[in-house]
XYZ file of C-alpha atoms in Angstrom:
722
model
C -8.773 130.525 -2.621
C -10.715 128.897 0.196
C -9.550 126.611 3.050
C -9.627 123.592 0.800
C -7.094 124.368 -1.978
C -6.549 122.754 -5.339
C -3.201 121.227 -5.232
C -1.011 122.182 -8.355
C 2.359 120.888 -9.242
C 5.231 123.276 -8.371
C 7.834 122.994 -11.103
C 11.527 123.029 -10.113
C 14.133 125.498 -10.993
C 14.124 124.302 -14.545
C 10.367 124.999 -14.982
C 9.270 121.484 -16.270
C 6.319 119.395 -15.836
C 6.024 115.890 -14.441
C 6.765 113.504 -17.362
C 5.599 109.877 -16.726
C 7.143 107.006 -18.614
C 5.350 104.320 -20.351
C 7.285 100.953 -20.438
C 7.237 98.102 -23.055
C 6.212 94.935 -21.426
C 8.514 92.814 -23.465
C 11.823 94.295 -22.916
C 11.240 97.209 -20.341
C 12.447 99.878 -22.744
C 10.595 103.162 -23.210
C 7.557 103.204 -25.430
C 6.557 106.896 -24.724
C 5.654 109.449 -22.220
C 2.558 110.436 -20.407
C 0.935 113.341 -18.482
C -0.340 113.063 -14.996
C -4.113 113.615 -14.851
C -4.701 112.790 -11.109
C -3.509 110.652 -8.229
C -4.383 107.490 -9.985
C -4.495 108.354 -13.662
C -2.170 109.407 -16.525
C -2.828 110.370 -20.255
C -0.857 109.210 -23.230
C -1.313 108.450 -26.867
C -3.211 105.106 -27.756
C -0.295 104.170 -30.263
C 2.182 104.398 -27.205
C -0.064 101.890 -25.404
C -0.110 99.717 -28.588
C 3.649 99.904 -28.675
C 4.169 99.081 -25.097
C 2.047 95.942 -25.446
C 3.680 94.778 -28.659
C 0.509 95.433 -30.735
C 0.237 96.957 -34.212
C 0.938 100.523 -33.957
C -2.486 101.866 -34.932
C -4.608 98.944 -33.613
C -7.902 100.399 -32.961
C -9.265 97.909 -30.488
C -8.804 98.750 -26.769
C -6.487 96.325 -25.000
C -9.011 94.960 -22.495
C -7.445 93.747 -19.312
C -3.851 93.714 -20.566
C -1.642 95.432 -18.152
C 1.601 97.715 -18.767
C 3.785 99.603 -16.573
C 4.024 103.286 -15.895
C 6.941 105.054 -13.970
C 6.188 108.382 -12.220
C 8.782 110.479 -10.525
C 7.600 111.364 -7.143
C 8.904 113.808 -4.520
C 11.683 111.390 -3.367
C 12.076 108.681 -6.073
C 10.606 107.285 -9.340
C 8.023 104.683 -8.647
C 6.737 102.014 -11.060
C 2.990 101.206 -11.158
C 0.935 98.615 -13.021
C -1.500 100.297 -15.170
C -4.552 99.376 -17.528
C -6.578 101.335 -20.026
C -9.482 103.125 -18.510
C -10.554 105.062 -21.458
C -9.570 104.531 -25.011
C -9.860 106.734 -28.156
C -8.483 104.805 -31.092
C -6.331 106.373 -33.683
C -8.468 107.206 -36.664
C -7.913 108.882 -40.153
C -9.670 112.187 -40.755
C -12.360 110.277 -42.737
C -13.024 108.086 -39.666
C -11.410 105.035 -41.221
C -8.174 103.118 -40.114
C -4.859 104.892 -39.797
C -2.516 103.118 -42.315
C 1.269 102.922 -42.482
C 2.575 105.940 -44.005
C -0.044 108.203 -42.977
C 1.536 111.454 -41.466
C -1.495 112.722 -39.527
C -4.414 111.176 -37.789
C -7.089 112.016 -35.194
C -8.096 110.602 -31.842
C -5.148 108.580 -30.485
C -5.623 108.998 -26.758
C -5.533 106.536 -23.639
C -6.242 107.258 -20.076
C -4.455 104.829 -17.916
C -5.510 103.717 -14.411
C -2.297 103.283 -12.293
C -2.185 101.437 -9.150
C -0.857 104.235 -7.103
C -1.847 104.962 -3.373
C -3.454 108.265 -2.733
C -0.830 111.026 -2.527
C 1.662 108.795 -4.302
C 1.750 110.755 -7.494
C 2.619 114.336 -7.888
C -0.209 116.643 -8.431
C -1.189 117.397 -12.083
C 0.330 120.338 -13.770
C -1.850 123.202 -14.925
C -3.159 122.912 -18.434
C -4.303 125.418 -20.972
C -4.978 125.806 -24.681
C -2.516 125.668 -27.358
C -2.069 128.819 -29.506
C 0.077 129.634 -32.498
C 3.415 131.313 -31.629
C 3.734 129.543 -28.239
C 7.327 128.371 -27.385
C 7.086 124.770 -25.871
C 9.362 122.211 -24.699
C 9.160 118.369 -24.996
C 11.007 115.672 -23.110
C 11.675 112.041 -24.078
C 9.646 109.457 -22.348
C 12.610 108.407 -20.194
C 12.270 111.845 -18.567
C 15.927 112.585 -18.618
C 16.791 116.279 -18.296
C 19.027 116.411 -21.233
C 16.500 115.078 -23.726
C 14.428 118.292 -23.921
C 13.665 119.647 -27.367
C 12.585 123.223 -27.898
C 9.722 123.750 -30.351
C 7.370 126.462 -31.445
C 3.682 126.127 -32.390
C 3.938 127.177 -35.961
C 0.281 126.693 -36.711
C -2.944 125.200 -35.584
C -5.092 123.159 -38.089
C -8.280 122.172 -36.045
C -7.290 119.057 -34.053
C -3.499 119.283 -34.901
C -0.755 121.573 -33.793
C 2.368 121.837 -36.030
C 5.635 122.251 -34.117
C 8.801 123.521 -35.573
C 12.093 122.665 -33.743
C 15.234 124.604 -33.339
C 18.088 123.891 -35.609
C 20.208 122.996 -32.638
C 19.759 120.784 -29.589
C 17.483 117.588 -29.499
C 14.953 116.682 -32.186
C 11.662 114.960 -31.464
C 11.906 111.299 -32.274
C 10.655 107.850 -31.050
C 9.937 107.763 -27.404
C 8.539 111.278 -27.253
C 4.915 110.477 -28.168
C 2.440 111.077 -25.414
C 4.677 113.479 -23.450
C 3.642 116.921 -22.324
C 4.173 120.025 -24.407
C 5.189 122.493 -21.709
C 4.824 126.252 -22.151
C 7.155 128.045 -19.666
C 5.467 131.493 -20.263
C 1.929 130.009 -19.476
C 3.280 127.666 -16.814
C 1.068 124.977 -18.266
C 0.839 121.868 -20.459
C -0.650 122.811 -23.714
C -0.933 119.446 -25.477
C 0.635 116.139 -26.321
C 3.396 115.218 -28.678
C 1.887 112.816 -31.239
C 4.337 112.378 -34.197
C 7.253 113.869 -36.019
C 7.841 113.909 -39.854
C 11.005 111.918 -40.867
C 13.434 113.045 -43.594
C 12.585 111.815 -46.995
C 13.688 108.420 -48.146
C 14.430 106.645 -51.520
C 12.421 103.683 -52.775
C 14.772 101.425 -50.843
C 13.988 103.130 -47.562
C 17.542 104.778 -47.269
C 17.533 108.501 -46.047
C 18.173 110.817 -48.874
C 21.149 113.316 -48.889
C 20.112 116.500 -47.114
C 18.555 119.357 -49.137
C 17.686 122.768 -48.218
C 14.226 121.897 -49.677
C 13.622 119.233 -47.007
C 11.335 119.663 -44.147
C 13.508 120.039 -41.013
C 12.308 119.149 -37.444
C 8.710 119.491 -37.852
C 6.514 117.436 -35.504
C 2.786 117.784 -34.426
C 0.886 117.354 -31.164
C -2.666 117.178 -30.070
C -3.718 120.674 -28.633
C -5.065 120.510 -25.138
C -8.429 122.052 -26.288
C -8.733 118.992 -28.524
C -7.840 116.531 -25.759
C -10.727 118.110 -23.661
C -13.179 117.810 -26.558
C -12.282 114.115 -26.989
C -12.388 113.166 -23.295
C -15.254 115.159 -21.937
C -17.947 113.047 -23.467
C -16.413 110.074 -21.560
C -16.797 111.765 -18.390
C -13.015 112.294 -17.805
C -12.486 114.946 -15.306
C -9.708 117.519 -16.510
C -8.219 120.274 -14.663
C -9.497 123.635 -15.734
C -7.673 126.942 -15.797
C -6.981 128.704 -12.662
C -9.927 131.099 -13.072
C -12.374 128.311 -13.912
C -11.211 126.291 -10.908
C -11.735 129.295 -8.547
C -15.281 129.773 -10.009
C -16.101 126.289 -9.481
C -15.663 126.659 -5.707
C -18.973 128.553 -5.333
C -21.871 126.333 -4.491
C -25.326 126.995 -5.740
C -27.208 128.376 -2.575
C -30.407 126.603 -4.133
C -28.518 123.191 -3.992
C -31.137 121.082 -2.027
C -28.415 119.365 -0.109
C -26.358 122.312 0.923
C -28.576 123.590 3.677
C -29.078 120.167 5.187
C -25.389 119.385 4.985
C -24.489 122.625 6.815
C -26.808 121.765 9.665
C -25.518 118.123 9.782
C -21.773 119.211 9.896
C -22.638 121.681 12.562
C -24.312 119.014 14.660
C -21.451 116.533 14.025
C -18.590 118.906 14.508
C -19.802 121.409 17.112
C -16.426 122.755 18.319
C -13.823 124.580 16.268
C -11.247 122.031 17.292
C -13.314 119.057 16.022
C -14.096 120.882 12.713
C -10.475 121.787 12.163
C -9.150 118.334 13.029
C -11.713 116.724 10.814
C -11.066 119.169 7.883
C -7.377 118.355 8.014
C -8.125 114.625 7.925
C -10.572 115.149 5.068
C -8.071 117.312 2.929
C -5.492 114.466 3.375
C -7.915 111.875 2.404
C -9.056 113.752 -0.797
C -5.338 114.675 -1.606
C -6.031 118.326 -1.582
C -4.305 121.274 -0.046
C -5.381 122.832 3.304
C -5.509 126.271 4.792
C -4.540 127.385 8.130
C -3.201 124.671 10.492
C -4.840 126.756 13.355
C -8.026 128.052 12.080
C -10.813 125.738 10.709
C -12.785 126.304 7.608
C -16.229 127.910 7.908
C -19.040 125.373 8.317
C -20.508 126.555 5.052
C -17.226 126.092 3.185
C -16.833 122.604 4.589
C -20.330 121.728 3.373
C -19.610 123.325 -0.047
C -16.441 121.123 -0.403
C -18.512 117.954 0.254
C -20.654 118.948 -2.704
C -17.743 120.021 -4.871
C -15.260 117.047 -4.573
C -17.127 113.838 -5.824
C -15.367 111.679 -3.089
C -15.495 114.156 -0.229
C -18.724 113.198 1.304
C -17.749 109.438 1.342
C -14.403 110.396 2.884
C -15.982 112.485 5.466
C -18.429 109.748 6.581
C -15.504 107.328 6.683
C -13.985 109.526 9.283
C -17.120 110.359 11.117
C -18.821 106.908 11.333
C -16.708 105.504 14.261
C -17.294 108.642 16.229
C -20.780 109.531 15.556
C -23.039 106.955 13.704
C -26.267 108.909 13.989
C -24.632 112.097 12.635
C -23.082 110.074 9.710
C -26.582 108.920 8.738
C -27.771 112.463 8.638
C -24.811 113.369 6.427
C -25.640 110.582 3.995
C -29.313 111.431 3.856
C -28.427 114.924 2.933
C -25.719 113.806 0.468
C -28.288 111.663 -1.461
C -30.080 114.869 -2.552
C -27.087 115.969 -4.728
C -25.814 114.218 -7.774
C -22.239 115.074 -7.196
C -21.105 112.706 -4.373
C -19.916 109.264 -5.508
C -20.407 105.993 -3.551
C -16.697 105.327 -2.584
C -14.113 107.263 -0.629
C -10.562 107.558 -2.281
C -9.279 104.959 0.098
C -12.190 102.404 -0.633
C -11.781 102.900 -4.421
C -8.054 102.341 -4.370
C -8.424 99.309 -2.234
C -11.150 97.778 -4.585
C -8.719 98.347 -7.614
C -6.019 96.602 -5.640
C -8.191 93.657 -4.906
C -9.331 93.440 -8.475
C -5.711 93.350 -9.750
C -5.255 90.059 -7.717
C -8.312 88.337 -9.171
C -7.626 85.841 -11.852
C -8.266 87.043 -15.399
C -10.821 84.452 -16.294
C -12.851 85.820 -13.416
C -12.337 89.474 -14.480
C -13.604 88.457 -18.000
C -16.873 87.349 -16.496
C -17.574 90.630 -14.716
C -19.861 91.870 -17.359
C -21.922 88.560 -16.856
C -21.832 89.157 -13.163
C -23.172 92.764 -13.627
C -25.941 91.771 -15.653
C -27.115 89.037 -13.176
C -26.494 91.202 -10.073
C -28.014 94.425 -11.479
C -30.943 92.957 -13.414
C -33.185 95.917 -13.085
C -30.979 98.700 -14.075
C -29.313 99.455 -17.481
C -25.552 98.906 -17.167
C -23.955 98.999 -20.644
C -21.061 96.338 -20.419
C -20.382 95.832 -24.103
C -17.236 97.483 -25.057
C -16.611 99.138 -21.637
C -13.368 98.876 -19.887
C -13.301 97.572 -16.319
C -12.743 101.006 -14.983
C -15.618 102.670 -17.017
C -17.771 99.854 -15.822
C -16.893 100.291 -12.154
C -17.492 104.080 -12.484
C -20.977 103.429 -14.005
C -21.844 101.113 -11.053
C -20.868 103.718 -8.469
C -23.700 106.107 -9.961
C -26.486 103.496 -9.529
C -28.676 103.319 -6.518
C -29.769 100.489 -4.287
C -31.748 97.400 -5.264
C -35.097 97.972 -3.680
C -35.014 95.175 -1.182
C -35.082 97.444 1.942
C -37.964 98.093 4.241
C -38.825 100.893 6.734
C -36.543 103.536 4.834
C -33.322 101.605 5.626
C -30.456 102.098 3.186
C -30.369 99.831 0.269
C -27.443 97.783 -1.049
C -25.833 99.809 -3.802
C -25.469 98.029 -7.231
C -21.492 98.119 -6.867
C -21.558 96.098 -3.701
C -23.962 93.505 -5.168
C -21.552 93.129 -8.225
C -18.552 92.731 -5.863
C -20.475 89.913 -4.047
C -21.207 88.207 -7.414
C -17.599 88.600 -8.508
C -16.446 87.238 -5.056
C -18.252 83.915 -5.428
C -16.340 83.120 -8.582
C -13.004 83.541 -6.827
C -11.117 80.997 -4.661
C -11.360 81.385 -0.898
C -8.577 83.993 -0.174
C -9.750 86.407 -2.838
C -13.305 85.716 -1.973
C -12.661 86.722 1.768
C -10.873 89.965 0.867
C -13.621 91.148 -1.398
C -16.308 90.295 1.086
C -14.383 92.149 3.786
C -14.216 95.183 1.541
C -18.002 95.001 0.987
C -18.472 94.767 4.735
C -16.418 97.861 5.269
C -18.389 99.790 2.802
C -21.702 98.610 4.243
C -20.861 99.622 7.665
C -19.821 103.106 6.628
C -23.230 103.450 4.685
C -25.151 102.256 7.597
C -26.641 99.280 5.563
C -28.131 96.495 7.795
C -25.947 93.330 7.881
C -29.005 91.312 6.902
C -29.594 93.188 3.659
C -26.020 92.552 2.281
C -26.204 89.014 3.600
C -29.279 88.505 1.269
C -27.391 89.615 -1.661
C -24.653 87.497 -0.804
C -27.016 84.513 -0.682
C -28.232 85.502 -4.077
C -24.802 85.432 -5.474
C -24.210 81.828 -3.937
C -27.583 80.730 -5.669
C -26.125 82.067 -8.884
C -22.813 80.411 -8.497
C -24.562 77.043 -7.878
C -26.616 77.468 -10.874
C -23.400 78.127 -13.142
C -21.783 75.093 -11.735
C -24.754 72.997 -12.451
C -25.117 74.359 -15.984
C -21.647 74.861 -17.557
C -21.752 77.589 -20.367
C -21.798 76.181 -23.789
C -18.658 76.437 -25.824
C -18.891 78.766 -28.616
C -16.828 80.075 -31.584
C -17.514 83.737 -32.658
C -16.671 84.916 -36.107
C -16.884 88.448 -37.402
C -17.552 88.353 -41.068
C -17.179 91.307 -43.335
C -17.182 91.467 -47.055
C -14.007 91.966 -48.950
C -14.981 92.295 -52.590
C -17.015 89.917 -54.647
C -17.266 86.532 -53.297
C -14.525 87.238 -50.587
C -14.792 87.835 -46.837
C -12.548 88.858 -43.899
C -12.557 86.953 -40.738
C -11.914 87.575 -37.134
C -12.426 84.563 -34.911
C -12.704 84.172 -31.250
C -13.144 81.038 -28.880
C -15.287 81.147 -25.678
C -15.035 78.057 -23.684
C -16.914 79.751 -20.709
C -14.487 82.443 -19.503
C -15.091 85.071 -22.179
C -14.021 85.489 -25.710
C -10.157 85.109 -26.568
C -9.059 85.999 -30.083
C -7.584 83.239 -32.041
C -7.254 84.534 -35.581
C -3.886 85.804 -36.370
C -4.570 87.982 -39.279
C -8.021 89.626 -40.242
C -6.580 91.398 -43.071
C -6.679 88.318 -45.355
C -9.698 87.757 -47.616
C -11.248 84.269 -48.091
C -13.539 82.683 -50.479
C -16.583 80.882 -48.668
C -14.870 77.441 -48.988
C -11.560 78.870 -47.509
C -13.421 80.607 -44.643
C -15.346 77.269 -43.952
C -11.898 75.439 -43.750
C -10.579 78.238 -41.385
C -13.465 77.967 -39.025
C -13.407 74.193 -39.071
C -9.700 74.380 -38.144
C -10.654 76.469 -35.137
C -13.682 74.508 -34.043
C -11.560 71.247 -34.158
C -9.223 72.806 -31.395
C -11.857 73.004 -28.829
C -11.964 70.138 -26.265
C -14.993 67.910 -26.504
C -18.043 68.748 -24.278
C -20.553 66.355 -22.849
C -23.088 69.110 -23.421
C -25.123 69.509 -26.685
C -23.549 66.483 -28.206
C -20.136 67.953 -28.090
C -20.998 70.592 -30.603
C -20.014 74.123 -29.812
C -22.192 77.001 -30.903
C -21.121 79.061 -33.940
C -22.076 82.772 -33.344
C -21.668 84.754 -36.767
C -21.189 88.608 -35.935
C -22.386 90.714 -38.951
C -23.664 94.016 -39.673
C -27.197 94.636 -40.593
C -26.660 94.578 -44.266
C -25.371 90.859 -44.003
C -27.969 89.149 -41.801
C -28.902 86.962 -44.681
C -25.254 85.972 -45.545
C -25.390 82.135 -46.096
C -22.535 81.294 -43.824
C -24.398 78.160 -42.632
C -24.271 77.000 -46.238
C -20.490 77.455 -46.690
C -18.719 74.088 -47.190
C -14.982 73.375 -46.791
C -14.750 71.316 -49.911
C -11.226 69.976 -49.265
C -10.025 67.735 -52.136
C -10.025 64.246 -51.200
C -11.859 64.857 -48.036
C -14.596 62.292 -47.081
C -17.237 64.628 -45.850
C -18.223 68.087 -47.449
C -17.786 70.052 -44.131
C -20.946 72.200 -44.262
C -20.862 74.650 -41.288
C -24.562 74.942 -40.518
C -24.981 71.047 -40.846
C -22.239 70.062 -38.538
C -22.659 72.927 -36.014
C -25.481 74.850 -34.554
C -24.881 78.298 -36.265
C -26.706 81.591 -35.300
C -26.147 85.110 -36.402
C -25.955 88.129 -34.076
C -25.845 91.804 -35.065
C -24.264 93.919 -32.269
C -24.445 96.998 -34.474
C -28.279 97.314 -34.154
C -28.199 97.046 -30.225
C -25.424 99.455 -30.043
C -27.263 102.043 -32.210
C -30.306 101.760 -30.078
C -28.905 101.578 -26.593
C -32.186 102.760 -24.952
C -33.556 99.156 -25.661
C -30.650 97.489 -23.860
C -32.656 97.049 -20.547
C -35.599 95.683 -22.571
C -33.272 93.136 -24.289
C -31.737 91.983 -20.936
C -35.311 91.732 -19.485
C -36.625 89.707 -22.374
C -33.708 87.383 -22.271
C -34.299 86.843 -18.474
C -37.825 85.705 -19.538
C -36.640 83.379 -22.306
C -38.238 80.289 -20.736
C -41.527 81.844 -20.128
C -41.897 84.788 -22.627
C -44.328 84.796 -25.633
C -43.662 84.140 -29.353
C -45.041 86.564 -31.980
C -45.538 85.416 -35.663
C -45.568 88.074 -38.336
C -47.295 86.651 -41.349
C -49.308 89.468 -43.042
C -47.157 90.646 -46.181
C -49.068 93.873 -46.252
C -48.277 95.003 -42.709
C -46.325 98.127 -42.310
C -42.933 97.201 -40.739
C -43.430 100.229 -38.234
C -46.514 98.504 -36.859
C -44.364 95.784 -35.540
C -42.471 98.388 -33.525
C -45.572 99.551 -32.052
C -46.890 96.056 -31.222
C -43.498 95.053 -29.547
C -43.519 98.201 -27.457
C -46.786 97.000 -26.040
C -45.533 93.440 -25.545
C -42.563 93.447 -23.498
C -42.987 89.769 -22.714
C -42.313 88.859 -26.186
C -38.899 87.030 -26.455
C -39.175 85.338 -29.852
C -40.573 86.551 -33.209
C -41.045 84.369 -36.358
C -41.130 86.394 -39.466
C -42.845 84.777 -42.384
C -43.260 87.530 -44.972
C -41.740 88.053 -48.525
C -38.017 89.413 -48.510
C -38.650 93.161 -48.975
C -40.700 93.620 -45.836
C -39.069 90.737 -44.128
C -35.682 92.301 -43.738
C -37.125 95.588 -42.356
C -39.075 93.679 -39.803
C -36.176 91.590 -38.749
C -33.931 94.608 -38.288
C -36.715 96.386 -36.136
C -37.013 93.165 -33.966
C -33.296 93.069 -33.234
C -32.977 96.863 -32.703
C -35.644 96.930 -29.998
C -34.127 94.017 -28.059
C -35.986 90.822 -29.190
C -33.239 88.233 -28.358
C -34.536 85.356 -30.850
C -35.721 85.995 -34.389
C -36.363 83.062 -36.891
C -36.996 83.631 -40.655
C -36.414 81.786 -43.865
C -33.818 83.272 -46.170
C -35.680 81.810 -49.153
C -38.547 83.467 -51.055
C -41.421 81.194 -50.388
C -44.156 82.187 -48.260
C -45.934 80.809 -46.170
C -42.581 79.467 -44.890
C -42.077 75.850 -43.755
C -39.350 77.045 -41.511
C -41.361 79.418 -39.385
C -44.254 77.006 -38.911
C -41.775 74.105 -38.057
C -39.788 76.067 -35.498
C -42.817 77.700 -33.841
C -43.327 74.475 -31.745
C -39.719 74.129 -30.795
C -38.609 75.243 -27.219
C -36.674 78.371 -27.584
C -33.478 77.082 -25.913
C -33.456 74.076 -28.293
C -33.652 76.105 -31.404
C -29.935 76.374 -32.319
C -29.905 72.638 -32.527
C -33.218 72.246 -33.995
C -32.155 74.744 -36.878
C -28.954 72.573 -37.428
C -30.927 69.406 -37.750
C -33.415 71.132 -40.174
C -30.429 72.215 -42.335
C -29.031 68.704 -42.307
C -32.511 67.368 -43.404
C -32.736 70.050 -46.074
C -29.694 68.955 -47.786
C -30.305 65.217 -47.589
C -32.869 62.706 -48.921
C -35.714 64.461 -47.042
C -35.132 67.799 -48.788
C -38.736 67.866 -50.007
C -40.022 67.853 -46.566
C -37.616 70.613 -45.315
C -37.732 73.137 -48.210
C -36.615 76.092 -46.290
C -33.370 77.938 -45.639
C -33.558 78.807 -41.946
C -31.756 81.843 -40.182
C -31.598 82.093 -36.427
C -30.821 85.486 -34.843
C -29.542 84.768 -31.296
C -28.608 87.637 -28.931
C -27.621 86.064 -25.556
C -27.579 88.751 -22.955
C -25.529 86.629 -20.497
C -22.528 86.054 -22.852
C -20.051 88.864 -23.865
C -19.321 89.868 -27.362
C -16.039 91.341 -28.324
C -15.993 95.104 -29.338
C -16.215 95.176 -32.956
C -15.159 97.464 -35.862
C -17.409 96.256 -38.557
C -16.681 99.011 -41.162
C -12.965 98.173 -41.207
C -12.040 94.972 -39.670
C -8.339 95.129 -39.699
C -5.742 94.220 -37.193
C -3.484 96.940 -38.346
C -3.156 99.525 -41.222
């Protein structure tokens, strides 16, 4: 081990790991346990989070900005911290579908929680290693009480599941153990998480049957650590490796281009052993790692290697160095930019940002994806479905904005986004966020004028938002549930982001029942002076249902004066998030095309013999195309529509009918793009009235607004719970 040491938890005399407690928000009781991952993160089961938040046990959707509480036993006392989900891997059946009540086994079921703990406030993570058959392990109830331990043995491994058999005496695994560590005393490491236990058999009425020697006794199952790593590694979650791997990772590639420059920069900045040792101790404290000799400093090469090994060490070092030696700090930053390892923020800056965002009102937090798209127009930042923490982590990896001359440092994307969030906040929060941005700017050596320009851009954007309030909309996910029946999930968005209003998406509806349900929701929205008071209805479908005639659904309430046809009363568009998500490389094109909505070009496709793939090639050469009108027969039409949506065309118009040439596409080609939703509504009204011969078409308008968020969908199985 070198001078900078990996801090590992030191178990007490009873040789046990740190067990964190996840509390229910409703009553404060224990929902389950968790494993400490780092100074601001713990790992638990997703179903424990669902229980803590009062949701269905196997709800697959991430909880978004909902907060819960986690208790961690520190060196002196147990601290309670607010937490939110940073990474979510939903519970899923072995076939990839939803987990249903009565299922004994499932996959996934992991949640990384970001806890609002200060650096050094949480014990160091315990060592982790792979689960193996025959290991003797111990589990604790989520309360963490010493007497709740249950002794188990890994009876067998079946891929992602480890079966655990308990002793006939002592505690048995039960409710409240899920998410807790499985501790192997022999290995001195956590080898997995407790997931579930098999309960004694019951009769038809739910009563426990009398004991029989044939019954399964004290069998549970857990998630092996090797499976946890396989699930979390693609998400970029850093997990502590075995001791040998950690030791190997301390070696720095001598060909690393930043290494030599950093060695020289550190040597010039810290010329004396005293200054080197003093700074090294401050750096170790800032990064929450162990330190070597209190007398002897590390070697210059080891100091530089640590800056390239710990992702936040270089930022922490420049935070220490900037007040003493600004020029040396600039040289360190220049060298650091040659490596992909260093992240933008120091541990202190990152913790402070999360603290500030916790104080921001939820309606503002829900608009962060919109702020990201506006502040970082020229770079691809996937915001759909990302948690706030994932989004912030992605922003840290992005470079500056290109508005700098003479080689001066540019304003990083994260600082630009913080400025755009700040303008949405009231004065006290706005001032705090701007002070944070100013502090990071000073450390990075960015000219004040550069950040002031980005701040001015944010103010202009805020003025535009105030002058043009976002249109109210109702989003409805529609999925087939048998012949002539559909399941619905409904959200309202009055300008602050989607909020779910449907209580039960497991029920199926006829077209008429679905129309009545949607009208009921639409009537709850407060009237708007914009667009005649009519909210936009956005129908979210998979690609197989793009032609589903939701606009033609009528409420047909007996005795009602008006028929209540959805697409006649309200501007109704379709949106297919599935196609955008399956082809994420086109997301930057989609955002850029949407930005050009008022000035972009329209492409009309009218040759029925044209190969649909030729449309792909044409659109790749016409990045200013924002609208496509498709006027070909149904066979090639559907293929062309899907290609247009997949490559990021935000507006596509076609006729659901079979007639070509289509009156719809000819009529709509002359309508301004932003007026299309209302123009299509008027067309549908005319098509059903006395002017029907003049309006013979059945228009469909696909509308993908890059400035408005869409909730994360589960199109294959839209169920609230199993």
